[in-house]
Amino acid sequence: MKSLEELKAIRETMQAQMGLRKEDSNQTRIVVGMATCGIASGARPVLVALSDIIQEKGLTNVMVTQTGCIGLCQYEPIVEIVEPGKDKVTYVNMTPEKALEVVDQHIVRGQIVSKYTISEMIG
Amino acid sequence: MYRSHVLVCGGTGCTSSGTPKVLEALNKEIKKASLEKEVSVVQTGCHGLCALGPIIVIYPEATFYSMVKPEDVPEIVNEHLLKGRIVTRLVYDETVTEEGITSINETNFYKKQHRIALRNCGVINPESIDEYIATNGYEALGLALTKYTPEQVIQIILDSGLRGRGGGGFPTGLKWKLAKGNDADQKYVCCNADEGDPGAFMDRSVLEGDPHVVLEAMAIAGYAIGASMGYIYIRAEYPIAVDRLTIAINQAREYGLLGNNIFGTDFNFDIELRLGAGAFVCGEETALLTSIEGNRGEPRPRPPFPAQKGLFQKPTILNNVETYANIPPIILNGSDWFSSMGTEKAKGTKVFALGGKINNTGLVEIPMGTTLREVVEEIGGGIPGGKKFKAAQTGGPSGGCIPSSHYDIPIDYDNLLEIGSMMGSGGLIVMDEENCMVDIAKFFLEFTVDESCGKCTPCRVGTKRLYEILEKITAGNGTMEDLDKLEVLCKYIHENSLCGLGQSAPNPVLSTLHFFKDEYIAHVVDRKCPAGVCKALLSYVIEADLCKGCTLCSRSCPSDAISGKVKEAHVIDQNKCIKCGVCKDKCRFGAISIR
């Protein structure tokens, strides 16, 4: 170890991975439906893609978690984004590619990708 | 990249209650469910709630599972990790509320705690230097080396008010300043990890859960006093801690955080381990240093103090593990941050090992000045079976007891000394009405008699005589003169012993004699043990009107002391009775009482 910068570089890479272990009520939660219906329609790759991109981008204030069946099995994989103090946004018929787009637009830029939301698909 | 981290407690407590099997099952089930690329299993250090082990915490949900058995693992993997459904029946009860599952930090056990020394225990993987760095590890060392002079480092520690956590409570900064002031070609930084008090295990937990913090702090101390070599004296009975320290030292050397030109400066520092063979006296500083030198671990008179002539006759500082664990956070956050916690004369926090008659056996870290009542009733979850608090023993064999009349005493060094106990390394053994105080004093004396090194007469012979008088009293043969003799002998041993072991050995006797003299008198005058512990003073009797004549007691008695016909009241032959208490435990009608 030759400098504080070198130490900082290691710290930042590791913190992105360990952000998972933070307990903070101000976190944004990305919730993936992982009941039998979700898994059958391909929720696993979506979940993995989401957690990978979050850590890659070092978004320590975002956590990716799972939930059970919410009753809209035909629209699975379903991904919900819950930001503190805002309305929940529900995305349906997700794929890993669409999920990455959602992270890029919604989480990073703060713009809801309305073409994938449940209101667009059903309503 | 992992989407979930499964933290499995790998402290000694959880390991002995089954972590290795749980871990094995976990890895197997995760593989079976093809989750090994998504879920990372991390073995951590102690979470503190040792009574509820093995403990598993799953992130990002931060679900706290307790008492997990290998057969519970498939359910956790298939439900929680695969489908995201928390297995409520395995979750720590205290976190399950009507509104759902709350954070572990909201529970009584953790709410009042403030974790500085234990901040990384149970949070990081102790075998990964990267995870330590992620929690600002080695930042304090870098900062000290590149931004501060050694004098400034010492001033920060002085201003923080940090005092030694090993028992004596000597100001750490002052110790460093004295060693700095003594010029020599070589100086040493030593770490006392020879935790020998029965019931204390905070140093072990720090070493098992966060070994790098000790290395970092020792390097900072080395920079401050001008030493290039450090030794950690650790007892060989702590195999997990020794393993993790060895791994940590190797990693630190690999990263150039130990060795030459650390952080590109001209500061060189290295650390070696020395294993102790488990002698209590080697926790005493001069005996410890003598043992590192390769000699028999015996104390020597002070002065000269180690800061003048210590290891190999060179200026040396010796600090305890928990003391070191406080150093990096103080450098990073400043002395004001640290001194804002605690009481006027005792700053920061202290880790206590809760044991004895208490629901939450384990490790807790509380701000100095927290009352004993808060520790026992709130954090510790009270006494099992709704029994009454009688006293708490602090400081192990060198300490004394705190009776219920001092239940609201704010815990710090000076308050405890004032009532005849001491902080010690932080063992806190809770006693209820079923503990005999004479017996407790005898227990600790037995320990010191065993552990006295034998170098000086007051300790070697004096503690043995003390023990014999206590034995006489608990056997029902004591006299009132014996009580006076006890007191005189205690004072003599205290004043004349060579080292801390002997000087403090009478404390358990003096403090029980002071607060519970009536119990001693009951043993001597009435030949009774009020708590029902001292066997020679008890007799088991069958209440004829309650006995149904079921014969269970007579069949269970190992010495055939109980006779009687079926459906008739039984009788215990006092001459044959060995007072084992089996009959009382077996009786379904509560017909057997102790008199």
XYZ file of C-alpha atoms in Angstrom, chain B:
595
model
C -22.033 -9.989 -8.377
C -24.326 -11.350 -5.722
C -27.906 -10.306 -5.097
C -28.005 -11.606 -1.555
C -25.509 -12.011 1.260
C -26.043 -14.724 3.844
C -24.040 -13.927 6.963
C -23.430 -16.905 9.202
C -22.013 -16.240 12.658
C -18.674 -17.987 13.058
C -17.819 -16.832 16.567
C -16.860 -19.435 19.141
C -20.335 -19.394 20.711
C -22.203 -20.113 17.499
C -19.502 -22.491 16.285
C -19.982 -24.658 19.332
C -23.751 -24.612 18.914
C -23.466 -25.902 15.353
C -22.362 -23.320 12.767
C -20.106 -25.751 10.820
C -23.018 -28.147 10.110
C -25.374 -25.306 9.246
C -22.779 -23.856 6.906
C -22.280 -27.177 5.207
C -26.035 -27.616 4.719
C -26.321 -24.062 3.438
C -23.657 -24.510 0.783
C -25.207 -27.816 -0.283
C -28.755 -26.459 -0.565
C -27.650 -23.304 -2.360
C -25.833 -25.432 -4.906
C -28.867 -27.677 -5.271
C -31.036 -24.657 -6.014
C -28.364 -23.347 -8.444
C -28.092 -20.129 -6.490
C -24.342 -20.182 -5.970
C -23.765 -17.366 -8.447
C -26.497 -15.207 -6.918
C -26.067 -15.738 -3.212
C -22.864 -15.231 -1.277
C -22.352 -17.042 2.002
C -20.084 -15.162 4.406
C -18.799 -16.357 7.730
C -18.642 -13.440 10.177
C -17.638 -12.816 13.764
C -19.823 -12.668 16.850
C -23.223 -10.913 16.808
C -23.404 -10.856 20.596
C -26.548 -12.926 21.080
C -24.579 -16.067 21.820
C -27.461 -17.727 23.676
C -29.455 -17.857 20.422
C -26.830 -19.322 18.115
C -26.256 -20.343 15.416
C -27.285 -17.010 13.970
C -27.853 -16.277 10.273
C -28.547 -12.814 8.879
C -29.763 -12.505 5.290
C -29.304 -9.256 3.360
C -30.659 -7.117 1.698
C -33.716 -7.847 3.846
C -31.593 -7.936 7.035
C -33.598 -10.869 8.338
C -32.208 -12.177 11.622
C -32.622 -15.936 12.018
C -31.715 -17.485 15.372
C -31.097 -21.038 16.619
C -30.893 -22.396 13.091
C -30.490 -26.153 12.799
C -29.107 -27.928 9.720
C -32.590 -29.348 9.016
C -34.009 -25.791 8.842
C -31.629 -24.840 6.064
C -33.548 -26.295 3.048
C -36.584 -24.249 4.073
C -34.535 -21.051 4.345
C -32.960 -21.614 0.941
C -36.143 -22.669 -0.874
C -38.423 -20.113 0.714
C -36.302 -17.083 1.507
C -33.489 -17.201 -1.008
C -35.425 -18.663 -3.916
C -38.891 -17.213 -3.478
C -38.278 -14.277 -1.201
C -40.609 -15.489 1.531
C -39.173 -14.971 5.004
C -39.419 -18.058 7.200
C -41.102 -16.348 10.142
C -40.948 -19.331 12.462
C -37.138 -19.183 12.482
C -36.822 -15.424 12.826
C -35.596 -14.066 16.204
C -38.849 -13.618 18.203
C -38.053 -10.092 19.293
C -38.051 -8.843 15.711
C -41.490 -10.282 14.929
C -44.130 -7.662 15.731
C -47.743 -7.097 14.752
C -46.633 -4.775 11.961
C -44.355 -7.425 10.539
C -40.675 -8.032 10.980
C -38.704 -5.110 12.375
C -35.011 -4.381 12.214
C -32.753 -6.183 14.657
C -31.566 -2.756 15.788
C -35.014 -2.064 17.206
C -34.940 -4.979 19.645
C -34.277 -4.486 23.352
C -30.991 -6.307 23.096
C -29.513 -4.007 20.454
C -31.484 -0.766 20.951
C -29.459 0.585 23.877
C -26.146 -0.726 22.648
C -23.601 1.456 20.960
C -21.093 -0.575 19.052
C -17.641 0.942 18.524
C -15.227 -1.847 19.449
C -17.669 -4.411 18.066
C -18.765 -2.317 15.076
C -17.578 -4.820 12.481
C -18.310 -7.985 14.405
C -21.053 -9.866 12.625
C -20.973 -7.382 9.742
C -17.847 -8.227 7.791
C -16.008 -11.358 6.810
C -13.035 -11.382 9.206
C -10.950 -13.324 6.726
C -11.228 -10.647 4.037
C -9.009 -7.582 4.259
C -11.052 -6.017 1.432
C -14.225 -6.091 3.504
C -12.343 -4.457 6.377
C -11.110 -1.756 4.003
C -14.689 -1.239 2.770
C -15.667 -0.227 6.315
C -12.943 2.476 6.326
C -10.317 0.024 7.488
C -6.675 1.184 7.427
C -7.863 4.711 6.621
C -6.916 5.798 10.149
C -3.411 4.369 9.741
C -2.999 6.115 6.377
C -4.245 9.363 7.846
C -1.963 9.143 10.885
C 1.112 8.387 8.778
C 0.544 11.002 6.104
C -1.254 13.839 7.904
C -0.294 13.715 11.581
C 2.945 13.795 13.540
C 3.411 11.135 16.248
C 2.846 13.883 18.838
C -0.476 14.782 17.241
C -1.610 11.156 17.260
C -0.823 10.888 20.973
C -2.612 14.186 21.639
C -5.770 12.906 19.889
C -5.764 9.763 22.036
C -5.105 11.821 25.184
C -7.926 14.243 24.376
C -10.352 11.440 23.666
C -10.098 10.316 27.290
C -9.721 6.657 26.298
C -8.729 4.479 29.255
C -7.417 0.928 29.206
C -10.180 -1.608 28.707
C -8.309 -4.514 30.241
C -9.213 -3.657 33.797
C -7.015 -1.013 35.375
C -8.351 1.894 33.381
C -5.027 3.707 32.909
C -5.289 6.549 30.352
C -4.083 5.089 27.044
C -2.714 8.355 25.654
C -0.608 8.875 28.774
C 0.856 5.387 28.448
C 1.846 6.177 24.856
C 3.283 9.567 25.830
C 5.492 7.995 28.515
C 6.813 5.408 26.077
C 7.402 8.070 23.437
C 9.424 10.115 25.917
C 11.909 7.308 26.555
C 14.625 7.203 23.902
C 15.887 3.825 22.734
C 17.183 2.143 19.586
C 14.230 -0.243 19.658
C 10.754 -0.004 21.181
C 7.869 -2.461 21.195
C 4.089 -2.374 20.883
C 2.364 -5.322 22.513
C -1.219 -6.479 22.616
C -2.651 -8.303 25.594
C -4.998 -10.960 24.198
C -4.517 -13.326 27.118
C -8.104 -12.955 28.235
C -8.239 -15.108 31.325
C -11.156 -13.932 33.481
C -13.744 -16.689 33.754
C -16.809 -15.487 31.854
C -15.134 -12.742 29.785
C -14.848 -13.216 26.039
C -14.997 -9.774 24.399
C -11.364 -9.785 23.288
C -11.816 -13.153 21.669
C -14.863 -11.859 19.810
C -13.062 -8.791 18.516
C -10.153 -10.933 17.298
C -12.510 -13.438 15.702
C -14.820 -10.892 14.151
C -12.505 -8.017 13.256
C -8.818 -9.005 13.518
C -7.527 -6.234 11.248
C -8.624 -3.496 13.637
C -6.051 -4.691 16.181
C -3.275 -4.774 13.562
C -4.165 -1.296 12.347
C -4.273 0.126 15.871
C -0.952 -1.465 16.810
C 0.677 0.063 13.731
C -0.734 3.459 14.717
C 0.670 2.967 18.230
C 4.020 1.974 16.717
C 4.101 5.181 14.689
C 3.151 7.230 17.758
C 5.837 5.907 20.105
C 8.490 5.116 17.490
C 8.380 1.319 17.489
C 8.846 -0.939 14.487
C 7.866 -4.252 16.040
C 4.718 -5.539 17.665
C 3.732 -8.727 19.452
C 0.252 -10.063 20.075
C 0.233 -12.340 23.105
C -2.797 -14.567 22.666
C -3.837 -17.660 24.560
C -3.641 -20.911 22.665
C -7.149 -21.793 23.900
C -8.522 -19.379 21.288
C -7.854 -21.391 18.107
C -10.347 -19.554 15.874
C -8.946 -16.187 16.900
C -5.370 -17.395 16.307
C -6.314 -18.627 12.807
C -8.025 -15.392 11.828
C -5.181 -13.267 13.202
C -2.661 -15.320 11.238
C -4.678 -14.834 8.054
C -5.047 -11.124 8.780
C -1.317 -10.606 9.368
C -0.490 -12.359 6.092
C -3.044 -10.287 4.165
C -1.776 -7.055 5.702
C 1.789 -7.942 4.750
C 0.673 -8.769 1.208
C -1.038 -5.376 0.888
C 2.020 -3.637 2.312
C 0.057 -2.457 5.348
C 2.613 -4.199 7.509
C 6.256 -4.240 6.502
C 8.489 -1.504 5.164
C 7.557 1.968 3.884
C 3.887 1.732 4.789
C 1.799 4.242 2.755
C 4.964 5.353 0.992
C 6.428 6.828 4.191
C 9.602 5.734 5.950
C 7.560 4.006 8.663
C 8.217 0.277 9.055
C 6.180 -2.008 11.269
C 5.611 -5.730 11.607
C 3.636 -7.924 13.996
C 4.173 -11.437 15.281
C 1.978 -13.709 17.356
C 3.042 -15.330 20.610
C 0.814 -18.059 21.983
C 0.306 -18.279 25.726
C -0.157 -21.631 27.381
C -3.099 -20.472 29.433
C -1.801 -19.104 32.713
C -4.011 -16.455 34.286
C -0.991 -14.592 35.662
C 0.262 -13.989 32.105
C -2.508 -11.415 31.739
C -0.507 -9.284 34.193
C 1.716 -6.993 32.144
C 5.164 -7.807 33.529
C 4.436 -11.556 33.520
C 3.160 -11.319 29.946
C 6.288 -9.550 28.731
C 8.477 -12.062 30.576
C 6.588 -14.842 28.825
C 7.090 -13.259 25.377
C 10.819 -13.178 26.130
C 10.664 -16.952 26.409
C 10.888 -17.162 30.188
C 8.506 -18.629 32.718
C 5.542 -16.253 33.017
C 6.131 -14.627 36.378
C 5.568 -10.996 37.329
C 8.330 -8.678 38.511
C 8.148 -5.606 40.715
C 7.396 -2.226 39.152
C 9.062 0.261 38.695
C 10.620 0.139 36.219
C 7.364 0.320 34.306
C 7.191 -1.242 30.827
C 7.127 2.239 29.289
C 10.694 2.620 30.627
C 12.006 -0.940 30.579
C 9.625 -3.484 29.156
C 10.089 -6.232 26.627
C 13.795 -7.138 26.253
C 14.522 -4.170 28.555
C 13.251 -1.718 25.906
C 10.441 0.841 26.227
C 7.202 -1.013 25.572
C 3.515 -0.305 25.552
C 1.010 -3.007 26.277
C -2.666 -2.447 25.566
C -5.650 -4.706 25.644
C -7.506 -5.865 22.492
C -10.633 -3.841 23.199
C -8.555 -0.704 23.826
C -6.929 -1.114 20.406
C -10.332 -1.654 18.766
C -11.252 1.904 19.816
C -8.149 3.563 18.328
C -8.926 3.693 14.556
C -12.446 5.144 15.053
C -10.988 7.821 17.365
C -8.391 8.836 14.749
C -11.065 8.940 12.020
C -13.821 10.696 13.971
C -11.762 12.840 16.307
C -11.338 13.015 20.054
C -14.455 15.152 20.560
C -16.632 12.478 19.012
C -15.306 9.886 21.442
C -15.326 12.052 24.538
C -18.947 13.050 23.889
C -19.923 9.531 24.962
C -19.799 8.185 28.481
C -19.376 9.870 31.853
C -17.130 12.623 33.121
C -14.198 10.386 33.948
C -14.889 7.464 31.647
C -15.412 8.143 27.967
C -16.732 5.959 25.204
C -18.229 2.529 25.555
C -17.407 -0.756 27.259
C -18.105 -4.282 26.126
C -19.545 -6.641 28.736
C -19.901 -10.383 28.575
C -23.250 -11.162 30.170
C -23.429 -14.502 31.883
C -25.001 -16.321 34.790
C -28.708 -15.998 35.552
C -29.714 -13.883 32.597
C -31.891 -14.473 29.541
C -29.697 -12.936 26.843
C -26.320 -14.487 27.533
C -23.823 -12.819 25.225
C -21.819 -9.732 24.402
C -23.092 -6.193 24.728
C -21.400 -2.852 24.155
C -22.869 0.047 26.106
C -21.921 3.674 26.688
C -20.093 4.178 29.997
C -22.553 5.276 32.654
C -25.366 2.960 31.631
C -26.945 1.625 34.831
C -26.635 -1.965 35.904
C -30.431 -2.193 35.939
C -30.630 -1.223 32.260
C -28.001 -3.794 31.369
C -29.665 -6.631 33.251
C -33.368 -5.853 32.832
C -33.530 -4.305 29.370
C -30.557 -5.409 27.316
C -30.068 -8.690 29.106
C -33.783 -9.483 29.069
C -34.012 -9.996 32.838
C -33.523 -13.073 34.966
C -35.008 -16.418 33.859
C -38.020 -17.753 35.734
C -38.948 -14.313 37.063
C -36.478 -14.721 39.948
C -35.181 -11.764 41.911
C -31.869 -10.023 41.174
C -29.476 -10.527 44.061
C -26.094 -9.281 42.847
C -23.828 -9.001 39.845
C -20.184 -9.950 39.888
C -17.902 -7.784 37.771
C -14.196 -8.061 37.156
C -14.070 -11.826 37.623
C -11.665 -13.183 40.247
C -10.223 -9.692 40.774
C -13.536 -7.955 41.163
C -16.366 -7.869 43.577
C -20.100 -7.972 43.589
C -22.676 -5.247 43.138
C -25.710 -5.947 45.347
C -29.289 -5.026 44.480
C -29.021 -1.913 46.676
C -26.676 -0.532 44.001
C -28.802 -1.734 41.081
C -29.048 1.798 39.674
C -25.336 2.536 39.763
C -24.012 4.031 36.509
C -21.265 1.664 35.396
C -17.813 3.216 35.075
C -14.336 2.633 36.510
C -14.588 4.899 39.544
C -18.124 4.023 40.599
C -17.294 0.335 40.658
C -14.062 0.870 42.610
C -15.934 2.931 45.140
C -18.220 0.050 46.043
C -15.364 -2.462 46.220
C -15.684 -4.019 42.783
C -13.853 -3.211 39.574
C -14.544 -2.939 35.889
C -12.042 -5.657 35.100
C -12.065 -6.817 31.548
C -15.847 -6.785 31.504
C -17.218 -10.100 32.644
C -20.618 -9.532 34.220
C -22.113 -12.494 35.998
C -25.674 -12.078 37.200
C -26.831 -13.880 40.343
C -30.320 -14.475 41.663
C -31.685 -15.542 45.042
C -30.522 -19.113 44.469
C -26.828 -18.152 44.459
C -24.924 -18.406 47.749
C -22.495 -15.517 48.108
C -20.085 -17.467 50.311
C -19.999 -20.151 47.663
C -19.319 -17.550 44.945
C -16.394 -16.154 46.930
C -15.103 -19.691 47.382
C -15.418 -20.353 43.640
C -13.252 -17.355 42.713
C -10.725 -18.130 45.439
C -10.399 -21.668 44.152
C -9.518 -20.113 40.794
C -6.891 -17.741 42.187
C -5.336 -20.464 44.359
C -4.959 -22.530 41.186
C -3.621 -19.646 39.144
C -1.274 -18.018 41.661
C 2.178 -18.290 40.092
C 3.814 -18.955 43.448
C 6.506 -16.331 43.257
C 5.423 -14.318 46.300
C 4.303 -15.747 49.636
C 1.298 -13.522 50.425
C -0.426 -14.700 47.264
C 0.778 -18.310 47.170
C 0.086 -19.119 50.826
C -2.419 -16.398 51.667
C -4.992 -17.268 49.016
C -4.767 -20.932 49.983
C -5.491 -20.086 53.635
C -8.371 -17.836 52.578
C -9.803 -20.692 50.581
C -9.491 -23.080 53.509
C -11.379 -20.733 55.829
C -14.147 -20.387 53.254
C -14.276 -24.152 52.910
C -14.615 -24.466 56.659
C -17.497 -21.985 56.675
C -19.392 -23.658 53.836
C -18.918 -27.025 55.536
C -20.687 -25.659 58.589
C -17.625 -25.612 60.846
C -16.915 -21.880 60.799
C -16.748 -19.595 63.812
C -17.277 -15.866 64.165
C -13.523 -15.479 64.690
C -13.021 -16.961 61.231
C -14.908 -14.025 59.741
C -12.540 -11.588 61.446
C -9.543 -13.659 60.359
C -10.812 -13.526 56.771
C -10.862 -9.765 56.838
C -7.376 -9.423 58.349
C -5.899 -11.921 55.914
C -7.590 -10.179 52.955
C -6.006 -6.869 53.899
C -2.609 -8.508 54.341
C -2.712 -10.218 50.943
C -3.899 -7.042 49.267
C -1.096 -4.944 50.729
C 1.782 -7.355 50.326
C 1.343 -9.229 47.046
C 3.753 -8.577 44.204
C 1.330 -8.169 41.332
C -2.277 -7.433 40.508
C -3.299 -11.068 40.759
C -2.587 -11.289 44.470
C -3.473 -7.682 45.246
C -6.973 -8.137 43.864
C -7.536 -11.777 44.827
C -9.234 -10.887 48.160
C -11.799 -8.635 46.423
C -14.502 -11.307 45.963
C -14.248 -12.181 49.668
C -14.132 -8.589 50.912
C -17.071 -7.431 48.842
C -19.326 -10.379 49.671
C -18.340 -10.015 53.329
C -19.222 -6.336 53.147
C -22.575 -6.624 51.404
C -23.723 -10.058 52.523
C -22.312 -10.441 56.034
C -25.668 -11.820 57.200
C -25.203 -14.730 54.817
C -21.794 -15.514 56.288
C -23.289 -15.282 59.783
C -26.128 -17.621 58.797
C -23.528 -20.187 57.738
C -21.567 -19.794 60.968
C -24.211 -19.267 63.649
C -27.343 -20.991 62.305
C -25.410 -23.564 60.264
C -27.695 -22.767 57.342
C -27.132 -21.789 53.745
C -29.990 -19.346 52.998
C -29.691 -19.859 49.224
C -29.694 -23.629 49.540
C -26.364 -24.177 47.804
C -23.828 -25.363 50.383
C -24.511 -29.067 50.539
C -23.091 -29.752 53.975
C -25.655 -27.372 55.442
C -28.717 -28.777 53.702
C -30.985 -31.654 54.352
C -33.592 -32.993 51.964
C -36.854 -33.902 53.690
C -40.038 -35.531 52.380
C -43.234 -33.809 53.498
C -45.361 -36.756 54.597
C -48.699 -35.134 53.803
C -47.688 -34.286 50.227
C -46.022 -37.621 49.410
C -48.241 -39.963 47.371
C -45.930 -42.933 47.742
C -45.266 -43.226 44.005
C -41.762 -44.654 44.708
C -40.219 -42.568 41.889
C -37.773 -40.849 44.261
C -36.686 -44.044 45.885
C -36.077 -45.643 42.486
C -34.074 -42.581 41.315
C -31.923 -42.207 44.440
C -28.327 -43.127 43.591
C -27.445 -43.984 47.186
C -30.586 -45.944 48.218
C -31.291 -43.417 50.923
C -35.078 -43.334 50.415
C -37.331 -46.028 51.774
C -41.093 -46.540 52.016
C -43.939 -48.685 50.783
C -46.077 -48.044 47.703
C -48.813 -45.450 48.364
C -47.299 -44.612 51.744
C -45.169 -41.628 52.658
C -41.439 -42.159 52.046
C -38.542 -41.187 54.299
C -34.982 -40.050 53.519
C -32.212 -41.570 55.614
C -30.024 -38.517 56.314
C -26.969 -40.684 56.971
C -27.106 -42.182 53.500
C -28.236 -39.041 51.615
C -25.522 -37.497 49.432
C -27.617 -34.357 48.756
C -27.532 -34.694 45.005
C -31.060 -33.307 44.650
C -32.242 -35.927 42.141
C -35.283 -36.819 44.296
C -36.410 -33.201 44.414
C -36.119 -32.856 40.632
C -38.006 -36.104 40.046
C -40.869 -35.621 42.525
C -44.078 -34.674 40.693
C -45.899 -33.530 43.807
C -43.416 -31.034 45.241
C -43.196 -33.160 48.356
C -39.449 -32.842 48.843
C -38.089 -29.704 50.410
C -34.679 -28.423 51.418
C -34.156 -27.442 55.038
